Amino acid sequence: MPYHKILESQIRKFLPEKCLQDESVCNFLNVVSRCYATFEKDKNISEHAFDVSEKEYQDINSNLLKQNEIRKQSILKLKEAIKSMDPNASFILENDDDLFSTISFLEQQIKKSKELANELIKAKEFAEKAMTAKSDFLSVMSHEIRTPLNAIIGTILLLQYQDPLPSQKEFLRVLEISSENLLSLINDVLDFSKLEEGKIVFADRDVELLHFLNNIKMANQSKAEEKGNNIILKYDENIPDFVRGDDVRLGQILNNLVSNAVKFTKDGTITIETLLRENNADDVLIYFSVQDTGIGIPKDKQQIIFERFIQANTNITRDFGGSGLGLAIIKRLLELQGSEINLESEYGKGSNFYFVLRFRKSKINTIREEKIQTFDKQDLKGLKVLLVEDVLFNVMVADGMLQNWGAITETAENGAIAVEKMKENNYDIVLMDIQMPVMDGYDATTEIRKFDTATPIIALTASISPDIQQKVTNVGMNGFITKPFNPNDLYIALYENTINKSTKKILAG
Ligand code: ADP
């Protein structure tokens, strides 16, 4: 085997030829040659290894430079974003170039916003608790105030039925107006707080609009006559007979506008007008307006009267009462239905309040059976009424009114007695109190409806909770009146559910 080339040249240089004949020298030289070869191999390997790591080092280095550039750009962008969110942060961020100060600044900000969020949650919970407490307080108070007020209004009515002397009539009138004002104030305050809480849910019922507007006209007729006013109803005959909507809330809006018009007009005319603005496949847009020829509203008051507790004319209010909440309630009720109240008025000449409302079309499409109607209080003569009421005083008041209209009343002092009486006798209509001992009005109606589905049952309730309509319908009642009831409301409920119903049947048949 040839020796390693370096060894070969050294042998040639330093060893005489005869030494190469010696076997032991040859063995030695072989070992040395292998060492040379091994050394060279190791040297090549380590040189190659060095080359490789040098390349890797170059790659890593250039990667690092790139990463560093990206990092710098990211920090810059991060700082810009922070600055745009919080301009106050600029001086902290400009001074420092490193990521550490930016991160610690961000940590501080996150901590602060967490604290803020916690405080907000606490404040929200507190506000919700306060709101519930306020609404609980208002509903308890309103119930507590309405109960004695019921007695006052009822007594005034009973006294009025007993032929008082002319001088007493005058005092009774003052008492009547004041107590009615107090009642509407309580209702307004309660209503406004419900509206503020957003607790109002709009009903979706079939409403016969002409009939409904006629009732509004009738309800305000006697007050209008007292002030020498005439109420005119202008109805657009193109409006479908029935629409789907919330008649109670629409009634609240229109009644408020009409009673304001009556209040602020003397010897004039109040016009309730409707116009069909749009007639689409599924819905209609109806324009409503209440115009009067009364005192009008000065320009500078035309905006603020829609705020709560604001009145333009304190003298009139002193004489006729008012909470200054009516228009604020109307405004909110319309806003919640995607509409708004508008006003055109000239001081001294009159006012026109108007709005538009969209209604879905109803499936009912009957031909109108009646023309504008005024009722004669003798219509209820001979009507057999079962009055279910446990409070003796309420019995006295309702009984007084019913007798005045010529109706025949029988009474039951709780729901259980009413059920028995219904089994044994025939009545034209039932007036059913809700809260009673032994058996309440809901349970009694459920029992009655098992054997009598025809006789109309009207609930009498002191509560004006938002779900009352749903509850009375669920047990099979035909409607409700809130106590203390306005004689007109009671009359209309009795008339509508008895005489008018059979007239309609005859007309339809
Ligand atoms: P109030 O219970 O005092 O009537 P409203 O919110 O209904 O409260 O009305 C606020 C005020 O707007 C009234 O006090 C009155 O000054 C003015 N106002 C409302 N309607 C009329 C109207 N038809 N004519 C003249 N002024 C009116």
Coordinates of C-alpha atoms and ligand atoms in Angstrom, one line a residue:
M1 CA 0.0 0.0 0.0
P2 CA 1.4 3.4 -0.9
Y3 CA 2.3 5.7 2.0
H4 CA 0.5 9.0 2.5
K5 CA 1.9 11.5 0.0
I6 CA 3.5 13.8 2.7
L7 CA 5.1 10.7 4.4
E8 CA 6.3 9.5 1.0
S9 CA 8.2 12.8 0.3
Q10 CA 9.7 12.8 3.8
I11 CA 10.9 9.2 3.4
R12 CA 12.4 10.2 0.2
K13 CA 14.1 13.1 1.8
F14 CA 15.3 11.6 5.1
L15 CA 15.4 7.7 5.0
P16 CA 18.1 5.8 3.2
E17 CA 16.8 3.0 0.8
K18 CA 18.1 0.2 2.9
C19 CA 16.0 1.2 5.9
L20 CA 13.0 0.4 3.8
Q21 CA 14.1 -3.2 3.5
D22 CA 13.6 -3.6 7.3
E23 CA 10.2 -5.1 8.1
S24 CA 9.8 -3.4 11.4
V25 CA 10.6 0.0 9.8
C26 CA 8.0 -0.7 7.1
N27 CA 5.4 -1.6 9.7
F28 CA 6.1 1.5 11.6
L29 CA 5.9 3.6 8.4
N30 CA 2.5 1.9 7.6
V31 CA 1.2 2.9 11.0
V32 CA 2.5 6.5 10.5
S33 CA 1.0 6.6 7.0
R34 CA -2.5 5.6 8.4
C35 CA -2.2 8.3 11.0
Y36 CA -1.5 10.9 8.3
A37 CA -4.5 9.7 6.4
T38 CA -6.8 9.8 9.5
F39 CA -5.5 13.3 10.3
E40 CA -6.2 14.5 6.8
K41 CA -9.7 13.0 6.8
D42 CA -10.5 14.7 10.2
K43 CA -9.0 17.9 8.9
N44 CA -11.3 17.8 5.8
I45 CA -14.4 17.0 8.0
S46 CA -13.8 19.9 10.3
E47 CA -13.1 22.3 7.4
H48 CA -16.4 21.2 5.8
A49 CA -18.2 21.6 9.1
F50 CA -16.8 25.1 9.5
D51 CA -17.9 26.0 6.0
V52 CA -21.5 24.9 6.8
S53 CA -21.8 26.8 10.1
E54 CA -20.4 29.9 8.4
K55 CA -23.2 29.7 5.9
E56 CA -25.8 29.1 8.5
Y57 CA -24.5 31.9 10.5
Q58 CA -24.8 34.2 7.5
D59 CA -28.4 33.0 6.9
I60 CA -29.4 33.4 10.6
N61 CA -27.8 36.8 10.7
S62 CA -29.7 38.1 7.7
N63 CA -33.0 36.6 9.1
L64 CA -32.4 38.4 12.4
L65 CA -31.9 41.7 10.6
K66 CA -35.1 41.1 8.7
Q67 CA -36.9 40.2 12.0
N68 CA -35.5 43.2 13.7
E69 CA -36.8 45.5 10.9
I70 CA -40.3 43.9 11.1
R71 CA -40.3 44.2 14.9
K72 CA -39.3 47.9 14.6
Q73 CA -42.1 48.5 12.1
S74 CA -44.6 46.6 14.3
I75 CA -43.6 48.7 17.3
L76 CA -44.0 51.8 15.2
K77 CA -47.4 50.8 14.0
L78 CA -48.5 49.7 17.5
K79 CA -47.4 53.1 18.8
E80 CA -49.3 54.9 16.1
A81 CA -52.4 52.9 16.9
I82 CA -52.1 53.7 20.6
K83 CA -51.6 57.3 19.8
S84 CA -54.7 57.4 17.6
M85 CA -56.8 55.8 20.4
D86 CA -55.3 57.9 23.2
P87 CA -53.7 61.3 22.2
N88 CA -52.5 61.7 25.8
A89 CA -50.2 58.7 25.3
S90 CA -48.0 60.4 22.7
F91 CA -45.3 61.8 25.1
I92 CA -44.8 58.4 26.9
L93 CA -44.5 56.6 23.6
E94 CA -42.3 59.1 21.8
N95 CA -39.6 59.1 24.5
D96 CA -39.2 55.4 24.5
D97 CA -38.3 53.3 21.5
D98 CA -38.4 49.8 23.1
L99 CA -41.2 47.4 23.2
F100 CA -41.0 47.0 26.9
S101 CA -42.3 50.5 27.7
T102 CA -45.1 50.1 25.1
I103 CA -46.2 46.8 26.6
S104 CA -46.2 48.2 30.1
F105 CA -48.2 51.2 28.9
L106 CA -50.7 48.8 27.3
E107 CA -50.9 46.8 30.5
Q108 CA -51.7 49.9 32.4
Q109 CA -54.4 50.8 29.8
I110 CA -55.9 47.3 30.0
K111 CA -56.0 47.5 33.7
K112 CA -57.7 50.9 33.6
S113 CA -60.3 49.8 31.1
K114 CA -61.0 46.7 33.2
E115 CA -61.6 48.8 36.2
L116 CA -63.8 51.1 34.2
A117 CA -65.8 48.2 32.8
N118 CA -66.3 46.9 36.4
E119 CA -67.4 50.3 37.5
L120 CA -69.8 50.5 34.6
I121 CA -71.3 47.1 35.4
K122 CA -71.8 48.2 39.0
A123 CA -73.4 51.5 37.9
K124 CA -75.7 49.6 35.5
E125 CA -76.7 47.2 38.3
F126 CA -77.3 50.1 40.6
A127 CA -79.4 52.0 38.0
E128 CA -81.5 48.9 37.3
K129 CA -82.1 48.3 41.0
A130 CA -83.1 52.0 41.4
M131 CA -85.4 51.7 38.4
T132 CA -87.1 48.6 39.7
A133 CA -87.5 50.3 43.2
K134 CA -88.9 53.4 41.5
S135 CA -91.4 51.4 39.4
D136 CA -92.4 49.2 42.4
F137 CA -92.9 52.3 44.5
L138 CA -95.0 54.0 41.8
S139 CA -97.2 51.0 41.2
V140 CA -97.8 50.4 45.0
M141 CA -98.4 54.2 45.5
S142 CA -100.7 54.4 42.5
H143 CA -102.7 51.5 43.8
E144 CA -102.9 53.0 47.2
I145 CA -103.9 56.4 45.9
R146 CA -106.4 55.0 43.4
T147 CA -108.3 53.0 46.0
P148 CA -109.5 56.0 48.1
L149 CA -109.8 58.0 45.0
N150 CA -112.2 55.4 43.7
A151 CA -114.3 56.0 46.8
I152 CA -114.2 59.8 46.3
I153 CA -115.1 59.7 42.6
G154 CA -117.8 57.1 43.3
T155 CA -119.4 59.1 46.1
I156 CA -119.4 62.3 43.9
L157 CA -121.3 60.3 41.2
L158 CA -123.8 58.9 43.7
L159 CA -124.4 62.4 45.1
Q160 CA -124.9 63.7 41.6
Y161 CA -127.6 61.1 41.0
Q162 CA -129.5 62.2 44.1
D163 CA -130.8 65.5 42.8
P164 CA -128.5 67.9 44.6
L165 CA -129.5 71.6 45.1
P166 CA -128.1 73.9 42.5
S167 CA -125.5 75.3 44.9
Q168 CA -124.4 71.8 45.9
K169 CA -124.2 70.9 42.2
E170 CA -121.6 73.5 41.7
F171 CA -119.5 72.2 44.6
L172 CA -119.9 68.6 43.3
R173 CA -118.7 69.7 39.9
V174 CA -115.5 71.2 41.5
L175 CA -115.0 68.0 43.4
E176 CA -115.5 65.9 40.3
I177 CA -113.1 67.9 38.2
S178 CA -110.4 67.9 40.9
S179 CA -110.7 64.2 41.5
E180 CA -110.6 63.4 37.8
N181 CA -107.5 65.5 37.4
L182 CA -105.8 63.8 40.3
L183 CA -106.6 60.4 38.7
S184 CA -105.3 61.4 35.3
L185 CA -102.2 62.7 37.0
I186 CA -101.6 59.4 38.8
N187 CA -102.2 57.5 35.5
D188 CA -99.8 59.8 33.6
V189 CA -97.0 59.5 36.1
L190 CA -97.3 55.7 36.2
D191 CA -97.5 55.5 32.4
F192 CA -94.5 57.8 31.9
S193 CA -92.4 55.7 34.2
K194 CA -93.4 52.6 32.3
L195 CA -92.5 54.3 29.0
E196 CA -89.1 55.3 30.4
E197 CA -88.4 51.8 31.4
G198 CA -89.4 50.6 27.9
K199 CA -91.9 48.3 29.5
I200 CA -94.7 49.0 26.9
V201 CA -95.5 46.2 24.6
F202 CA -97.8 47.2 21.7
A203 CA -100.8 44.9 21.1
D204 CA -101.7 43.6 17.7
R205 CA -105.5 43.5 17.4
D206 CA -108.2 44.0 14.9
V207 CA -109.4 47.6 15.2
E208 CA -112.5 48.9 13.5
L209 CA -111.2 52.4 13.1
L210 CA -114.4 54.4 12.4
H211 CA -116.1 52.9 15.3
F212 CA -113.1 53.4 17.5
L213 CA -112.8 57.1 16.5
N214 CA -116.5 57.5 17.1
N215 CA -116.0 56.3 20.7
I216 CA -113.2 58.8 21.2
K217 CA -115.5 61.5 20.0
M218 CA -118.3 60.3 22.3
A219 CA -116.0 60.1 25.3
N220 CA -115.1 63.8 25.0
Q221 CA -118.5 65.0 23.9
S222 CA -120.0 66.1 27.2
K223 CA -116.8 68.0 28.3
A224 CA -116.8 69.7 24.9
E225 CA -120.5 70.7 25.2
E226 CA -119.8 72.2 28.6
K227 CA -117.3 74.6 27.0
G228 CA -119.6 75.3 24.0
N229 CA -117.4 73.3 21.7
N230 CA -118.4 71.1 18.8
I231 CA -116.5 68.0 17.9
I232 CA -116.4 67.0 14.2
L233 CA -115.1 63.6 12.9
K234 CA -113.8 63.7 9.3
Y235 CA -113.2 60.1 8.2
D236 CA -111.6 59.0 5.0
E237 CA -113.9 56.3 3.6
N238 CA -111.0 54.8 1.7
I239 CA -109.5 53.5 4.9
P240 CA -110.1 49.7 5.2
D241 CA -112.8 48.9 7.8
F242 CA -110.4 47.0 10.0
V243 CA -106.7 47.4 10.6
R244 CA -104.3 45.6 13.0
G245 CA -102.9 47.7 15.8
D246 CA -103.0 48.7 19.5
D247 CA -106.3 50.5 20.0
V248 CA -105.6 51.1 23.7
R249 CA -102.4 53.1 23.0
L250 CA -103.9 54.9 19.9
G251 CA -106.9 55.8 22.1
Q252 CA -104.5 57.2 24.7
I253 CA -102.8 59.4 22.1
L254 CA -106.0 60.6 20.5
N255 CA -108.0 61.0 23.8
N256 CA -105.1 63.1 25.1
L257 CA -105.0 65.3 22.0
V258 CA -108.8 65.7 21.9
S259 CA -109.1 66.5 25.6
N260 CA -106.3 69.1 25.3
A261 CA -108.1 70.6 22.4
V262 CA -111.4 70.8 24.4
K263 CA -109.5 72.2 27.4
F264 CA -107.8 75.0 25.4
T265 CA -110.8 75.9 23.3
K266 CA -114.1 77.8 24.1
D267 CA -117.1 78.1 21.9
G268 CA -115.1 76.6 19.0
T269 CA -114.6 73.5 16.9
I270 CA -112.4 70.5 17.4
T271 CA -111.9 68.4 14.3
I272 CA -110.6 64.8 14.4
E273 CA -109.4 64.0 10.9
T274 CA -108.1 60.8 9.3
L275 CA -106.6 60.4 5.8
L276 CA -105.4 57.3 4.0
R277 CA -101.8 58.2 2.9
E278 CA -100.6 54.8 1.6
N279 CA -102.5 51.7 0.7
N280 CA -100.0 48.9 0.2
A281 CA -100.5 45.1 -0.2
D282 CA -99.8 44.3 3.5
D283 CA -100.2 47.6 5.3
V284 CA -101.7 51.1 5.3
L285 CA -100.3 54.5 6.4
I286 CA -102.9 56.6 8.1
Y287 CA -102.7 60.3 8.9
F288 CA -104.4 61.5 12.1
S289 CA -104.9 65.1 13.1
V290 CA -106.7 66.9 16.0
Q291 CA -107.3 70.5 15.1
D292 CA -108.9 73.2 17.3
T293 CA -109.9 76.8 17.1
G294 CA -108.7 77.5 20.6
I295 CA -106.0 79.7 22.3
G296 CA -103.1 78.4 20.2
I297 CA -99.5 78.0 21.4
P298 CA -96.9 80.8 21.1
K299 CA -94.0 79.9 18.7
D300 CA -91.4 79.9 21.6
K301 CA -93.4 77.2 23.5
Q302 CA -94.1 74.9 20.5
Q303 CA -91.0 72.7 21.1
I304 CA -90.9 72.6 24.9
I305 CA -94.5 71.6 25.5
F306 CA -93.4 68.1 24.4
E307 CA -91.0 67.8 27.3
R308 CA -92.3 66.5 30.6
F309 CA -94.0 68.7 33.1
I310 CA -94.0 71.7 30.8
Q311 CA -97.1 73.8 30.3
A312 CA -97.5 76.8 28.0
N313 CA -100.4 78.3 29.8
T314 CA -100.4 78.0 33.6
N315 CA -103.7 80.0 34.0
I316 CA -105.7 77.4 32.1
T317 CA -104.0 74.6 33.8
R318 CA -104.9 76.1 37.2
D319 CA -108.5 76.0 36.2
F320 CA -108.7 72.7 34.3
G321 CA -105.8 70.7 35.8
G322 CA -103.1 68.8 33.9
S323 CA -99.8 67.2 34.6
G324 CA -97.8 68.5 31.6
L325 CA -97.0 64.8 30.9
G326 CA -99.7 64.1 28.3
L327 CA -97.7 65.4 25.2
A328 CA -94.4 63.8 26.5
I329 CA -96.3 60.4 26.7
I330 CA -97.7 60.9 23.2
K331 CA -94.3 61.8 21.8
R332 CA -92.7 58.6 23.4
L333 CA -95.6 56.3 22.4
L334 CA -95.3 57.5 18.8
E335 CA -91.5 57.3 18.8
L336 CA -91.8 53.7 20.0
Q337 CA -93.9 53.0 16.9
G338 CA -91.5 54.7 14.6
S339 CA -93.5 57.9 14.2
E340 CA -93.5 61.4 15.6
I341 CA -95.9 64.1 16.7
N342 CA -96.1 67.3 14.8
L343 CA -97.6 70.7 15.6
E344 CA -98.8 73.7 13.7
S345 CA -100.2 76.5 15.8
E346 CA -100.8 80.2 15.7
Y347 CA -101.2 82.0 19.0
G348 CA -104.8 83.1 19.4
K349 CA -106.1 81.1 16.4
G350 CA -105.8 77.4 17.3
S351 CA -103.6 74.4 17.0
N352 CA -103.2 71.3 14.9
F353 CA -101.5 68.2 16.3
Y354 CA -100.9 65.5 13.7
F355 CA -99.0 62.3 13.1
V356 CA -99.0 59.3 10.8
L357 CA -99.1 55.6 11.8
R358 CA -98.6 52.4 9.9
F359 CA -101.0 49.5 10.5
R360 CA -100.9 46.0 9.1
K361 CA -104.0 45.1 7.1
S362 CA -106.5 42.9 8.9
K363 CA -108.0 39.7 7.6
I364 CA -111.4 40.8 8.6
N365 CA -113.1 42.7 5.8
T366 CA -116.7 43.3 6.7
I367 CA -118.9 45.9 5.2
R368 CA -119.4 48.7 7.7
E369 CA -122.7 48.1 9.5
E370 CA -123.3 51.3 11.2
K371 CA -123.0 55.0 10.6
I372 CA -121.6 57.4 13.1
Q373 CA -123.6 56.9 16.2
T374 CA -124.4 58.7 19.4
F375 CA -125.9 56.7 22.2
D376 CA -128.9 57.4 24.3
K377 CA -128.4 56.5 28.0
Q378 CA -131.8 54.8 28.1
D379 CA -130.5 52.1 25.8
L380 CA -129.5 50.0 28.8
K381 CA -133.0 49.9 30.2
G382 CA -133.9 46.4 31.5
L383 CA -130.4 45.1 30.9
K384 CA -129.7 42.2 33.4
V385 CA -126.3 42.7 34.9
L386 CA -124.5 40.4 37.4
L387 CA -122.1 42.6 39.4
V388 CA -119.3 40.5 41.1
E389 CA -117.5 42.6 43.6
D390 CA -116.5 42.1 47.2
V391 CA -116.0 45.7 48.3
L392 CA -119.3 47.1 49.4
F393 CA -118.5 50.6 48.5
N394 CA -117.6 49.6 44.9
V395 CA -120.9 47.7 44.7
M396 CA -122.7 50.9 45.7
V397 CA -121.0 53.0 43.1
A398 CA -121.4 50.6 40.2
D399 CA -125.0 49.8 41.3
G400 CA -125.8 53.5 41.4
M401 CA -124.6 54.1 37.9
L402 CA -126.3 51.0 36.5
Q403 CA -129.6 51.9 38.1
N404 CA -129.3 55.4 36.8
W405 CA -129.2 53.9 33.3
G406 CA -132.2 51.6 34.0
A407 CA -130.2 48.4 34.2
I408 CA -131.3 45.6 36.6
T409 CA -128.4 44.6 38.9
E410 CA -127.8 41.5 40.9
T411 CA -124.6 41.2 43.0
A412 CA -122.3 38.4 44.0
E413 CA -119.6 39.0 46.6
N414 CA -117.1 36.6 45.3
G415 CA -116.3 34.4 42.3
A416 CA -117.7 31.2 43.8
I417 CA -121.1 32.8 44.4
A418 CA -121.0 34.3 40.8
V419 CA -120.4 30.8 39.3
E420 CA -123.5 29.4 41.2
K421 CA -125.6 32.4 40.2
M422 CA -124.6 32.0 36.5
K423 CA -125.8 28.3 36.7
E424 CA -129.2 29.3 38.0
N425 CA -130.0 32.5 36.2
N426 CA -129.6 34.3 32.8
Y427 CA -127.8 37.6 32.6
D428 CA -127.1 39.8 29.7
I429 CA -123.6 40.7 31.0
V430 CA -121.3 40.1 33.9
L431 CA -119.0 42.8 35.5
M432 CA -116.3 40.8 37.3
D433 CA -113.9 42.2 39.9
I434 CA -110.4 40.5 39.7
Q435 CA -109.2 40.5 43.3
M436 CA -111.7 38.8 45.6
P437 CA -111.7 36.4 48.5
V438 CA -112.7 32.7 48.1
M439 CA -112.4 32.7 44.3
D440 CA -110.9 35.5 42.2
G441 CA -112.2 36.8 38.9
Y442 CA -109.9 34.8 36.7
D443 CA -110.8 31.5 38.3
A444 CA -114.5 32.3 38.4
T445 CA -114.4 33.2 34.6
T446 CA -112.6 29.9 33.9
E447 CA -115.3 28.0 35.7
I448 CA -118.2 29.9 34.0
R449 CA -116.7 29.4 30.6
K450 CA -117.0 25.6 31.1
F451 CA -120.8 25.9 30.8
D452 CA -121.4 29.3 29.4
T453 CA -119.3 30.7 26.5
A454 CA -121.9 33.3 25.4
T455 CA -122.5 35.7 28.2
P456 CA -120.1 38.7 28.0
I457 CA -117.8 39.0 31.0
I458 CA -116.0 42.4 31.6
A459 CA -113.2 42.6 34.2
L460 CA -113.1 45.4 36.7
T461 CA -109.6 46.0 37.8
A462 CA -107.7 48.5 39.9
S463 CA -104.4 47.4 38.5
I464 CA -103.1 48.8 35.2
S465 CA -100.3 46.3 34.6
P466 CA -99.2 46.0 31.0
D467 CA -100.2 42.3 30.7
I468 CA -103.8 42.8 31.9
Q469 CA -105.3 42.6 28.4
Q470 CA -103.6 39.3 27.7
K471 CA -104.7 37.8 31.1
V472 CA -108.3 38.7 30.7
T473 CA -108.4 37.3 27.1
N474 CA -106.7 34.1 28.2
V475 CA -109.4 33.2 30.7
G476 CA -112.2 34.1 28.2
M477 CA -113.2 37.6 29.3
N478 CA -114.5 40.0 26.7
G479 CA -112.7 43.1 28.0
F480 CA -111.7 45.1 31.0
I481 CA -112.4 48.5 32.7
T482 CA -109.9 50.0 35.1
K483 CA -111.2 51.3 38.5
P484 CA -112.1 54.0 39.4
F485 CA -114.1 53.8 36.2
N486 CA -115.3 56.6 34.2
P487 CA -119.1 56.2 33.8
N488 CA -118.7 56.7 30.0
D489 CA -116.2 53.8 29.8
L490 CA -118.6 51.6 31.8
Y491 CA -121.5 52.6 29.6
I492 CA -119.6 52.0 26.4
A493 CA -118.4 48.6 27.6
L494 CA -122.0 47.6 28.5
Y495 CA -123.4 49.0 25.3
E496 CA -120.8 47.5 23.0
N497 CA -121.0 44.0 24.5
T498 CA -124.8 43.7 24.6
I499 CA -127.1 46.0 22.6
N500 CA -124.6 47.0 19.9
K501 CA -123.5 43.3 19.5
S502 CA -127.1 42.1 18.9
T503 CA -127.8 45.1 16.5
K504 CA -124.7 44.1 14.5
K505 CA -125.9 40.5 14.5
I506 CA -129.4 41.5 13.2
L507 CA -127.8 43.8 10.6
A508 CA -125.3 41.1 9.5
G509 CA -128.0 38.4 9.5
Ligands
ADP1 P1 -101.3 69.0 30.3 O1 -101.6 67.9 31.2 O2 -100.8 70.2 31.0 O3 -102.4 69.3 29.3 P2 -99.7 68.2 28.0 O4 -98.4 67.6 28.0 O5 -100.9 67.5 27.4 O6 -100.0 68.5 29.6 O7 -99.7 69.7 27.4 C1 -98.6 70.5 27.7 C2 -99.0 72.0 27.5 O8 -99.2 72.2 26.1 C3 -100.4 72.4 28.0 O9 -100.3 72.7 29.4 C4 -100.7 73.6 27.2 O10 -100.0 74.7 27.7 C5 -100.1 73.2 25.8 N1 -101.2 72.6 24.9 C6 -101.4 71.3 24.7 N2 -102.4 71.2 23.8 C7 -102.9 72.4 23.5 C8 -103.9 72.9 22.7 N3 -104.7 72.1 21.9 N4 -104.0 74.3 22.6 C9 -103.3 75.1 23.3 N5 -102.3 74.7 24.2 C10 -102.1 73.4 24.2

